Short mmCIF file of C-alpha atoms in Angstrom, two decimals:
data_model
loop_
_atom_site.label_atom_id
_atom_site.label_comp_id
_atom_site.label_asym_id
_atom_site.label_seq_id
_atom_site.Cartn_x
_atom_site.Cartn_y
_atom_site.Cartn_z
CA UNK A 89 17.91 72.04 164.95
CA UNK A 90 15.05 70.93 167.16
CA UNK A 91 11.80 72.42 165.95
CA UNK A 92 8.18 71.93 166.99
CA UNK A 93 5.41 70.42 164.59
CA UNK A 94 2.81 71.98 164.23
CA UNK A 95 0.69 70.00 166.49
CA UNK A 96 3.03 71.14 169.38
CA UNK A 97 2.59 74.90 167.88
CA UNK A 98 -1.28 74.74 168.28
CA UNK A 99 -0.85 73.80 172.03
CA UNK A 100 1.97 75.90 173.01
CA UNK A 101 0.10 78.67 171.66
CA UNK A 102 -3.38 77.89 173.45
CA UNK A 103 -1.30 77.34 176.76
CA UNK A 104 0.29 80.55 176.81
CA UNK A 105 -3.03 82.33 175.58
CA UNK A 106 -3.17 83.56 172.66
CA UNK A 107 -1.75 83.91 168.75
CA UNK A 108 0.97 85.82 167.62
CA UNK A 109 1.03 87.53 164.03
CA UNK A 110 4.64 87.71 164.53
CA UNK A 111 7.07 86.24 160.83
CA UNK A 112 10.46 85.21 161.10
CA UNK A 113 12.12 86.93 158.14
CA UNK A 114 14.29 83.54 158.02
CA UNK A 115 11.53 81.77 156.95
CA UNK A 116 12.25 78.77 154.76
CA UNK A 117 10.71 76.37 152.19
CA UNK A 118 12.26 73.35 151.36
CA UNK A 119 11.21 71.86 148.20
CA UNK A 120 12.26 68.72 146.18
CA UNK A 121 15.12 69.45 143.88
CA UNK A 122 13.57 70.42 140.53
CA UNK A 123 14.82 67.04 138.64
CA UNK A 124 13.08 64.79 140.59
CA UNK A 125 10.15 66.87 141.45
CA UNK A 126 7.00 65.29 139.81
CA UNK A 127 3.40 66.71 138.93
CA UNK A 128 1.71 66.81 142.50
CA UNK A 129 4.69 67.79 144.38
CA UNK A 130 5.39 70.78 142.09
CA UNK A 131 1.38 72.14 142.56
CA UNK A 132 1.87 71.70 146.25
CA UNK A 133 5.14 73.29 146.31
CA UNK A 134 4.00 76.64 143.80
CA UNK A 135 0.59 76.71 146.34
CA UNK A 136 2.40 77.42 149.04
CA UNK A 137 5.27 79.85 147.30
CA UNK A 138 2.17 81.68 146.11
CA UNK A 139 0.85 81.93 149.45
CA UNK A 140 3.39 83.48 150.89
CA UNK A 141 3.88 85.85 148.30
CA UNK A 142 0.14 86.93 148.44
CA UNK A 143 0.76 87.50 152.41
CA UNK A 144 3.73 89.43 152.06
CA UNK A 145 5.83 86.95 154.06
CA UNK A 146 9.72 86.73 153.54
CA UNK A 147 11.51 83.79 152.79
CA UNK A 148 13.69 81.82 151.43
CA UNK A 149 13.43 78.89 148.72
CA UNK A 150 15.97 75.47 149.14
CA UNK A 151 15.57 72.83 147.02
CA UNK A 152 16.71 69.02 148.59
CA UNK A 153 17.10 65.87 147.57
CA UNK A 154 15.46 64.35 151.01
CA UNK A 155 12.39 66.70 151.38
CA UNK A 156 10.06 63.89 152.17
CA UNK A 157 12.50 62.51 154.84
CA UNK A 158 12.57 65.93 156.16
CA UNK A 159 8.86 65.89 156.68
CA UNK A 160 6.71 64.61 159.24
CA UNK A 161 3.94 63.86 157.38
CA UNK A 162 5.26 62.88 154.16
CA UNK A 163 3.91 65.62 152.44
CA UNK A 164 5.74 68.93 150.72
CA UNK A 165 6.95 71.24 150.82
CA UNK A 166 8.14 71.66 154.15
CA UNK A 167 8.32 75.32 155.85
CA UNK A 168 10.66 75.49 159.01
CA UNK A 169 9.39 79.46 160.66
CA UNK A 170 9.98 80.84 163.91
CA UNK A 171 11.40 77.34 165.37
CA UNK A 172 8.23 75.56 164.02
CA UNK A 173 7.95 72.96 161.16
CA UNK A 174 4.86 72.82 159.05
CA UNK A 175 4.34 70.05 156.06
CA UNK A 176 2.07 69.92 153.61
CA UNK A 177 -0.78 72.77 152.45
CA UNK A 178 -2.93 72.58 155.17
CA UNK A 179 -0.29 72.36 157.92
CA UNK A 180 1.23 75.77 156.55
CA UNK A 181 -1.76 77.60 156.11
CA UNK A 182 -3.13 76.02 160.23
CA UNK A 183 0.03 77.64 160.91
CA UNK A 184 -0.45 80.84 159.00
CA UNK A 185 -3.64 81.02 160.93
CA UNK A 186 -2.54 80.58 163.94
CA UNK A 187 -0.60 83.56 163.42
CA UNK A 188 -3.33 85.43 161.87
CA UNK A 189 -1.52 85.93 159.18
CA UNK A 190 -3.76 84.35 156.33
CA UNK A 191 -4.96 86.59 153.31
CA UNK A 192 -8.21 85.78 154.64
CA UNK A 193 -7.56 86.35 158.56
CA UNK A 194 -10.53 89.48 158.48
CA UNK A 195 -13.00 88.10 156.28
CA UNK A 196 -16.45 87.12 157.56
CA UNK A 197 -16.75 83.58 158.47
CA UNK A 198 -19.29 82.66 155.59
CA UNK A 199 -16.49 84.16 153.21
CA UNK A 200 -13.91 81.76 155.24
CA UNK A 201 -16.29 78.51 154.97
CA UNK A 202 -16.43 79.47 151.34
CA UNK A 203 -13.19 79.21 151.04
CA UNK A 204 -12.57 75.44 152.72
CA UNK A 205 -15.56 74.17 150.48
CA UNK A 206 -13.40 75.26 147.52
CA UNK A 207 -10.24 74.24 148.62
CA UNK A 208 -11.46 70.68 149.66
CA UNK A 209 -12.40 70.44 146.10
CA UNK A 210 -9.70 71.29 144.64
CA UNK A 211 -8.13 68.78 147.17
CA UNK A 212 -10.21 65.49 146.59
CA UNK A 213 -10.75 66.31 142.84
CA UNK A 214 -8.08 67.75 141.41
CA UNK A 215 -5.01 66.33 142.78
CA UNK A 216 -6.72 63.14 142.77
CA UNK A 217 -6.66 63.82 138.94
CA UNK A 218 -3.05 64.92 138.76
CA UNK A 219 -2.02 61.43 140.86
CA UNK A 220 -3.64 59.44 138.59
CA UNK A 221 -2.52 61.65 135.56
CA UNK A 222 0.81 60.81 136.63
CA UNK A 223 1.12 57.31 138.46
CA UNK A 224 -2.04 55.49 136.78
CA UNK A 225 -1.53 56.45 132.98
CA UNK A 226 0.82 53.45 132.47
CA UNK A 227 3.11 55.80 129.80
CA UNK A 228 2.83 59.27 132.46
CA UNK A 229 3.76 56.52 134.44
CA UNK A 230 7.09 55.60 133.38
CA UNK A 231 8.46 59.16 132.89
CA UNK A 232 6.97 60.14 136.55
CA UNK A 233 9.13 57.28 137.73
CA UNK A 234 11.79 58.44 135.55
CA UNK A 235 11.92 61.65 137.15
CA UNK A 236 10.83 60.47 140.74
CA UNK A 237 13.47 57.58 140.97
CA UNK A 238 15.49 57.64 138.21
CA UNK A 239 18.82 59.25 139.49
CA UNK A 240 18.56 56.09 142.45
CA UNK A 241 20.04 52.96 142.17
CA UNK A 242 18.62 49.58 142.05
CA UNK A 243 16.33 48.28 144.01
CA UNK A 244 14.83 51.54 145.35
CA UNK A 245 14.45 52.92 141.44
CA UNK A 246 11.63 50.40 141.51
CA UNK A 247 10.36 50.01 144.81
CA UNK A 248 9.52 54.32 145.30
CA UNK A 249 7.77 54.28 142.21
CA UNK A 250 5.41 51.60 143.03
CA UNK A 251 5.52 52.75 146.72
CA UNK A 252 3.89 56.03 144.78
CA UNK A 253 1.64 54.16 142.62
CA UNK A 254 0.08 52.44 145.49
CA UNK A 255 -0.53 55.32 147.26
CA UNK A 256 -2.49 57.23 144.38
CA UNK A 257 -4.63 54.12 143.48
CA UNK A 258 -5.08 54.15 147.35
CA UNK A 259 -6.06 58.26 147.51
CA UNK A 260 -8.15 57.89 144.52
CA UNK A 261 -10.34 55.03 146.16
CA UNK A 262 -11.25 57.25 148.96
CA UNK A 263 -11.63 60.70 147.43
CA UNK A 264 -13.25 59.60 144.20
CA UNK A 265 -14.06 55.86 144.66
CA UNK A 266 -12.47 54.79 141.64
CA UNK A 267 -9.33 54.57 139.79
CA UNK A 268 -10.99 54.13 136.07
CA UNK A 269 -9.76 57.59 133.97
CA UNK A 270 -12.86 58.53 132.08
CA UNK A 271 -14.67 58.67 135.71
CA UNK A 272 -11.20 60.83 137.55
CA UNK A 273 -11.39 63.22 135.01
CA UNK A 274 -15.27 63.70 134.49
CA UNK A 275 -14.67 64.78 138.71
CA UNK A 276 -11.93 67.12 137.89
CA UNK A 277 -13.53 68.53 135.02
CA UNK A 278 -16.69 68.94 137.52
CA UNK A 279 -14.34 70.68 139.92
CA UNK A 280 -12.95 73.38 136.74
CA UNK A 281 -16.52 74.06 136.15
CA UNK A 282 -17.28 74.74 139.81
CA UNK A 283 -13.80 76.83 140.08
CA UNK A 284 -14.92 78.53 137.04
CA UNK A 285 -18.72 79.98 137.80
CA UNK A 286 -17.43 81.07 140.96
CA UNK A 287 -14.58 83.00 139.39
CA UNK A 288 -16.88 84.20 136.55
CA UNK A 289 -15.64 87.65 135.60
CA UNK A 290 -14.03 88.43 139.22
CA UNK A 291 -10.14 88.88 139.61
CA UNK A 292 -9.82 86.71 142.13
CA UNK A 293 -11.66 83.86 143.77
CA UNK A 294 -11.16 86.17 146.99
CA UNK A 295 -13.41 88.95 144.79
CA UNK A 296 -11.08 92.01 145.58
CA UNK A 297 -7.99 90.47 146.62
CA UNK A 298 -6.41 86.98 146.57
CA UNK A 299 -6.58 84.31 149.23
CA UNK A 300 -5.40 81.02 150.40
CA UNK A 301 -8.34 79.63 147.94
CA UNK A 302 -6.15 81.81 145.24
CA UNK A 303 -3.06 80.26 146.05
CA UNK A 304 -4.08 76.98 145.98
CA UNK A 305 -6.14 77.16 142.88
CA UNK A 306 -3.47 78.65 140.67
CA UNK A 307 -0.71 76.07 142.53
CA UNK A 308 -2.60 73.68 141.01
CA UNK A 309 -3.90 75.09 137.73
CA UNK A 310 -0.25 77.09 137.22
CA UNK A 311 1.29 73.75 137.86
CA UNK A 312 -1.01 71.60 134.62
CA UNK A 313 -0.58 74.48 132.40
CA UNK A 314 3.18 74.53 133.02
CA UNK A 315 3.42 70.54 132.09
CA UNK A 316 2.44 70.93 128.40
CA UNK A 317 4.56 68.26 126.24
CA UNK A 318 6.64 66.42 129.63
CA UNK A 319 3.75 64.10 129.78
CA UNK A 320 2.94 61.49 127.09
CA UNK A 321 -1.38 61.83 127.84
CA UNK A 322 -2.39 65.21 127.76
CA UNK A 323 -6.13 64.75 129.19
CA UNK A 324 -6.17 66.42 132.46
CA UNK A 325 -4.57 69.82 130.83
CA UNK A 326 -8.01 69.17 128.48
CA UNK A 327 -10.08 69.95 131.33
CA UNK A 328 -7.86 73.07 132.50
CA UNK A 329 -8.10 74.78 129.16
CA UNK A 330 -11.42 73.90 128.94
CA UNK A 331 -12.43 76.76 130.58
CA UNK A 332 -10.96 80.23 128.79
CA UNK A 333 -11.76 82.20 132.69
CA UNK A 334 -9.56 79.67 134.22
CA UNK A 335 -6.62 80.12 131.72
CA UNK A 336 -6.89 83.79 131.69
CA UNK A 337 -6.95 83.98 135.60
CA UNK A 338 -3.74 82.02 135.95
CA UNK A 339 -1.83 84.62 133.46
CA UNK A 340 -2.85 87.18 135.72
CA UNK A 341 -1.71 85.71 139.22
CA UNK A 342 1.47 84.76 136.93
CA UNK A 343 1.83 88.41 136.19
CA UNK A 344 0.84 89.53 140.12
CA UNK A 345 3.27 87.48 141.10
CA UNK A 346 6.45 88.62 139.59
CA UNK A 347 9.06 89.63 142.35
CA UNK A 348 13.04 89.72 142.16
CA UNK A 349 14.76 86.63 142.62
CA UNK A 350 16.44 87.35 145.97
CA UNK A 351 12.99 87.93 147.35
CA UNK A 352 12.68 84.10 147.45
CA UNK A 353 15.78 82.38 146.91
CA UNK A 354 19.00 82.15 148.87
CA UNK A 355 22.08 80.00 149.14
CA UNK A 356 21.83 76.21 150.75
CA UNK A 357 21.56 76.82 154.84
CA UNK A 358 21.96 73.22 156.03
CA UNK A 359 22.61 74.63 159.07
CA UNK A 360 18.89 75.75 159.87
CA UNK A 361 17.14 72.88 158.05
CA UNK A 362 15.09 70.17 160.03
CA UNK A 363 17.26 66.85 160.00
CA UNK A 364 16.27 63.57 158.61
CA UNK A 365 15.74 62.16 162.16
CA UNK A 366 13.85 65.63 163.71
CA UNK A 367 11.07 64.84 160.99
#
């Protein structure tokens, strides 16, 4: 199938006019398979599930070995809607507000800048944490690789891993200008005190109902909570539970969030996924 990015979205929709709120119910989300899905792929991946969830938009969940070949960009997961292809957080949620179908579509726009202050934090802090956390602790290391690489043969079992550890040493230069662990997770644990006095007592960080900001905030929180013994060094999960608000507000989006299986999930449609060579 031949599918636009989302690039070619944003000017289709500008030359015909205008933004549709219109949601292919065959919506899907292709994920890495859960075996060799590793610790900033899966917050990514539960971000955007949540999203949709929160906006009340149908569709399907695939898991596939080649998810990263499938996308554009490189990044996950990768949504394929309404003949478009979206990769990555903020690709989906551009396209989501294209379609002015964000949870936060009608809020004011200081309530809206709010919400990209946050959400760049939680993007330069904390998953520049969880890449260290998993490629730059030498013994997270080896069982990210493990999981990342481990089912491929020789020589690419060795060269994605390092591929990945490059690329984290390379992301935590620029977002937090160093790579040294007692400086990453003083910045993340800076970030869970920022996310935490602006939660306070509230619900949600979208005071009376979730938003993207939501989403992405329990994606990632969700996501360290849900690691407890697979990784060797514990410390980032230190700074999560740090904070009792933070905890408590992830059990409660857990519990919001609770939906039957067939909501989500569906049967392998290789027939309607992006190919190797469209990405």
């Amino acid at each position: 199938m031949t599918s636009l990015g989302i690039n070619d979205h944003l000017s289709f929709m500008m030359q015909h006019g205008g933004e549709s709120n219109s949601w292919d119910p065959g919506a899907c989300i292709y994920i890495p398979c859960t075996s060799c899905c590793v610790l900033p792929y899966k917050a990514h991946c539960l971000a955007i599930e949540t999203l949709l969830r929160l906006s009340g938009l149908r569709h399907r969940l695939e898991e596939r070995p080649n998810v990263e070949s499938m996308s554009h960009t490189g990044l996950v997961p990768v949504l394929v809607e309404g003949g478009v292809t979206s990769c990555g957080f903020d690709e989906i949620v551009s396209h989501l507000h294209v379609k002015k179908l964000l949870p936060s579509s009608d809020l004011p726009p200081n309530a809206r800048l709010d919400i990209r202050a946050f959400s760049a934090l939680v993007h330069t802090k904390l998953l520049a944490a969880q890449l260290f956390s998993a490629w730059c602790v030498p013994e997270n290391a080896k069982v990210s690789a493990a999981i990342y690489a481990g089912h491929l043969s020789w020589p690419l079992s060795w060269t994605l891993p390092y591929f990945k550890q490059r690329d984290a040493h390379d992301f935590l230069l620029a977002s937090c200008g160093t790579c040294v662990a007692e400086e990453v997770y003083a910045e993340a644990d800076k970030a869970c005190n920022a996310l935490s006095l602006r939660l306070g007592s509230a619900d949600f960080f979208g005071d009376l109902r979730p938003t993207e900001l939501d989403a992405l905030v329990y994606g990632h929180l969700q996501t360290l909570l849900n690691e407890v013994g697979s990784l060797p060094d514990a410390a980032l999960l230190a700074c999560v539970k740090a904070y009792p608000n933070l905890v408590d507000y992830c059990a409660r989006m857990e519990k919001r969030l609770v939906v039957p299986q067939q909501y989500h999930i569906s049967p392998p449609d290789s027939g309607n996924a992006p190919s190797d060579s469209a990405a």
